XYZ file of C-alpha atoms in Angstrom:
279
model
C 0.119 0.075 -0.196
C 2.976 2.443 -0.104
C 2.522 3.634 -3.521
C -1.080 4.322 -2.714
C -0.120 6.168 0.471
C 2.374 8.339 -1.949
C -0.443 8.928 -4.332
C -2.852 10.140 -1.493
C -0.340 12.191 0.185
C -0.892 15.292 -2.018
C -4.661 14.808 -1.069
C -4.045 15.548 2.621
C -5.999 12.954 4.340
C -5.713 10.814 7.401
C -4.189 13.223 10.048
C -5.760 15.399 12.175
C -5.790 19.187 11.729
C -3.257 21.037 14.019
C -3.695 24.297 15.593
C -2.292 27.605 14.081
C 0.646 28.217 16.168
C 0.719 31.832 15.364
C -1.919 34.582 14.837
C -1.784 36.292 11.387
C -1.151 39.832 12.871
C 1.088 38.848 15.636
C 4.529 39.973 14.342
C 6.462 41.622 11.852
C 5.815 40.510 8.358
C 7.838 37.171 7.523
C 10.300 37.611 4.790
C 12.156 34.300 4.941
C 9.431 31.695 4.580
C 9.773 27.681 4.483
C 6.619 26.549 2.904
C 6.294 22.720 3.333
C 3.413 21.797 0.848
C 2.651 22.354 -2.922
C -0.580 24.213 -2.113
C 1.136 26.843 0.274
C 3.643 27.426 -2.241
C 1.045 28.156 -4.961
C -0.978 30.686 -2.257
C 2.142 32.375 -1.328
C 2.985 33.140 -5.071
C -0.630 33.962 -5.909
C -0.382 36.901 -3.029
C 2.914 37.919 -4.353
C 4.886 36.410 -1.538
C 6.767 33.711 -3.641
C 10.163 35.367 -3.637
C 10.390 34.875 0.323
C 10.287 31.004 -0.009
C 13.457 29.646 1.014
C 12.709 26.132 0.781
C 9.691 23.711 -0.012
C 8.673 20.052 -0.317
C 8.494 17.480 -3.205
C 5.722 18.158 -5.776
C 5.941 21.936 -5.282
C 5.718 22.646 -8.944
C 3.525 25.518 -9.484
C 4.101 28.600 -10.720
C 7.144 27.614 -12.856
C 9.454 29.533 -10.555
C 8.534 27.123 -7.566
C 10.537 24.503 -9.478
C 13.858 26.424 -8.527
C 13.228 26.292 -4.877
C 15.061 23.800 -2.821
C 13.573 20.738 -1.492
C 14.005 19.715 2.079
C 11.644 16.945 2.339
C 8.425 15.343 1.720
C 5.925 12.377 1.987
C 8.727 10.748 4.153
C 9.383 13.777 6.380
C 11.202 17.127 6.683
C 15.044 17.432 6.864
C 14.835 19.647 10.299
C 18.512 20.423 10.262
C 17.909 22.167 6.663
C 15.136 24.257 8.308
C 17.482 25.031 11.190
C 20.279 26.229 8.660
C 17.943 28.374 6.651
C 16.798 30.585 9.766
C 13.412 31.188 8.333
C 10.933 33.671 10.309
C 8.050 31.598 9.440
C 7.251 27.832 8.646
C 4.109 27.089 6.904
C 3.338 23.427 7.657
C 0.681 21.013 6.804
C -1.064 19.305 9.429
C -2.506 16.523 7.125
C 0.458 16.119 4.959
C 3.571 16.617 6.907
C 4.468 14.164 9.966
C 2.999 15.322 13.306
C 6.333 14.489 14.827
C 8.221 16.771 12.534
C 5.772 19.966 13.160
C 6.236 19.518 16.899
C 9.905 19.468 16.447
C 9.694 22.728 14.421
C 7.448 24.210 17.219
C 9.907 23.040 20.183
C 12.731 24.639 18.351
C 10.986 27.874 18.710
C 10.238 28.611 14.948
C 7.015 30.495 13.997
C 4.560 28.084 12.670
C 1.473 28.575 10.697
C -0.627 25.448 9.597
C -2.009 25.662 6.230
C -4.490 22.983 5.858
C -7.861 24.339 4.041
C -10.527 21.695 4.480
C -13.103 23.612 2.316
C -13.329 25.385 -0.933
C -14.189 28.348 1.036
C -11.168 28.075 3.299
C -8.943 28.585 0.677
C -9.664 32.129 0.366
C -9.600 32.343 4.244
C -5.963 31.193 4.402
C -4.782 33.337 1.548
C -5.936 36.400 3.661
C -4.137 35.044 6.739
C -0.957 34.300 4.791
C -1.052 37.800 3.485
C -1.204 39.129 6.979
C 1.902 36.972 8.237
C 4.083 38.134 5.034
C 2.810 41.754 4.610
C 1.043 41.119 1.434
C -2.438 41.971 2.963
C -3.859 43.834 -0.063
C -2.759 41.570 -2.853
C -4.095 38.526 -0.658
C -7.296 40.337 -0.166
C -8.053 40.876 -3.904
C -7.048 37.525 -4.760
C -9.442 35.892 -2.020
C -12.059 38.309 -3.097
C -11.632 37.041 -6.706
C -11.574 33.443 -5.835
C -15.013 33.688 -3.737
C -16.667 35.356 -6.697
C -15.634 32.720 -8.989
C -16.701 30.102 -6.636
C -20.203 31.545 -6.014
C -20.668 32.007 -9.794
C -19.785 28.147 -10.363
C -22.208 27.288 -7.571
C -25.059 29.397 -8.925
C -24.690 28.540 -12.483
C -24.370 24.585 -11.687
C -27.223 24.560 -9.196
C -30.082 24.553 -11.678
C -28.639 21.712 -14.027
C -29.953 18.379 -13.954
C -27.915 15.810 -11.703
C -25.591 13.273 -13.339
C -24.187 10.061 -11.784
C -20.467 10.365 -11.070
C -17.895 7.796 -10.669
C -14.489 9.233 -9.435
C -11.617 7.157 -10.225
C -8.979 8.445 -7.550
C -6.703 5.578 -8.230
C -6.869 2.177 -10.181
C -4.824 -0.673 -8.427
C -6.549 -0.902 -5.791
C -9.506 0.783 -7.277
C -10.243 3.563 -4.899
C -12.910 6.440 -5.177
C -14.073 9.557 -3.009
C -17.179 9.796 -0.593
C -18.887 12.402 1.697
C -16.677 14.852 3.571
C -13.806 14.435 1.044
C -12.083 17.197 -0.844
C -13.264 16.116 -4.197
C -16.920 15.697 -2.922
C -17.123 19.505 -2.628
C -15.979 19.949 -6.130
C -18.789 17.467 -7.371
C -21.374 19.117 -5.172
C -20.511 22.503 -6.900
C -20.881 21.083 -10.234
C -24.208 19.287 -9.280
C -22.987 15.965 -9.634
C -24.346 12.671 -7.887
C -21.409 10.799 -6.476
C -22.559 7.141 -6.785
C -20.286 6.289 -3.542
C -21.185 9.298 -1.710
C -22.235 7.053 1.280
C -19.476 4.812 1.462
C -18.121 4.093 4.941
C -14.822 5.994 4.348
C -13.945 9.281 2.467
C -11.812 7.378 0.131
C -13.305 3.909 -0.135
C -11.376 0.869 -1.949
C -13.915 -0.867 -4.366
C -14.116 -3.690 -6.887
C -15.001 -3.115 -10.454
C -18.187 -4.971 -9.805
C -19.282 -2.457 -7.297
C -18.669 0.454 -9.946
C -20.606 -1.678 -12.734
C -23.769 -1.874 -10.266
C -23.886 1.791 -9.633
C -24.163 2.437 -13.543
C -22.587 5.904 -13.366
C -23.174 8.357 -16.371
C -19.756 9.905 -15.962
C -16.248 8.230 -14.768
C -13.583 10.805 -14.124
C -10.002 10.080 -13.610
C -7.092 11.684 -12.003
C -4.919 12.367 -14.983
C -2.194 9.943 -13.862
C -0.943 7.468 -16.780
C -0.876 4.818 -14.032
C -4.495 5.278 -12.801
C -5.708 5.774 -16.476
C -3.900 2.393 -17.942
C -4.900 0.501 -14.547
C -8.657 -0.327 -15.655
C -9.834 -1.314 -19.104
C -13.418 0.171 -19.115
C -14.138 -1.053 -22.446
C -14.999 -4.269 -21.020
C -17.904 -3.062 -19.408
C -20.294 -1.611 -22.120
C -23.188 -2.043 -19.937
C -22.027 0.669 -17.788
C -23.625 4.248 -19.446
C -20.282 6.203 -18.871
C -18.309 3.556 -20.941
C -21.244 3.028 -23.544
C -21.395 6.630 -24.347
C -17.719 7.721 -23.823
C -18.081 9.668 -21.134
C -14.636 8.933 -19.405
C -12.672 12.099 -18.643
C -9.114 12.219 -17.210
C -8.676 15.471 -15.333
C -5.584 17.300 -14.105
C -4.882 16.209 -10.686
C -3.165 18.947 -9.509
C -6.147 21.314 -10.122
C -8.616 18.658 -8.500
C -6.536 17.631 -5.492
C -4.434 20.904 -4.087
C -6.510 23.326 -1.929
C -4.955 26.154 -3.604
C -6.372 29.272 -5.780
C -6.335 27.043 -8.733
C -8.984 24.692 -7.221
C -11.343 26.919 -9.195
C -9.968 25.702 -12.582
C -10.281 22.193 -11.135
C -14.096 23.053 -10.346
C -14.373 24.211 -13.922
C -12.838 21.146 -15.603
C -14.935 18.885 -13.461
C -18.276 20.846 -14.177
C -17.285 20.696 -17.930
C -16.951 16.985 -18.014
C -20.531 16.598 -16.363
C -21.862 19.268 -18.918
C -20.592 16.841 -21.722
C -22.653 13.852 -20.210
C -25.789 15.958 -19.661
């Protein structure tokens, strides 16, 4: 299951949320930042604070400038000694993606720690504003957050009157996994007025059999756009499934769908567009 855990690491699941260790207005603006998640790097660049990032983790690849940032960890943990060497005045941790023991070490060492861990689409805007306060980019953050909120509300409103369509979201293929209520992806499906066929599954990220999916007869199959995921299931064998028969199987950009960052709006739009094709 190690490969599955690595694939799910960017989804920020399974660990409890840790509290914010500093309040946004509690000190001078941070100028030296270590950002320990891909989504926080995106947020910092979005509000004009990207140049303050000294180091980050694996998979932080947007915008293009982020590829030049030194890597000091990832799914397997953070190189605490590198953080110490860099002497940041702010460490943006990820309560659901970083190891809890690493976060505790950083706090005990006296670093100023902020936990960026948005659990809802709406909270992305809230955290943009908080990061703006922490880094001295309040005005830029306020503008980005306001634009994000307007776009999200417009998507909710425009899709609310559309007919429901039955959706199967293929999170991973081997083993076959999907999403259910309370998951991040479920929020995107809700905005697009989709009906997740595994909404009531026992866990947020249920493991399934192909037969389970066939019995649900989804109208649309959405796949995270990863070659291993797409090639892992030969859906052409199941022509009785409406999504297969009508060729409504759509691979979508996983970074847009899975990251709690401003580009989540683009992920919602791509998901809604796929459902519209099936309608």
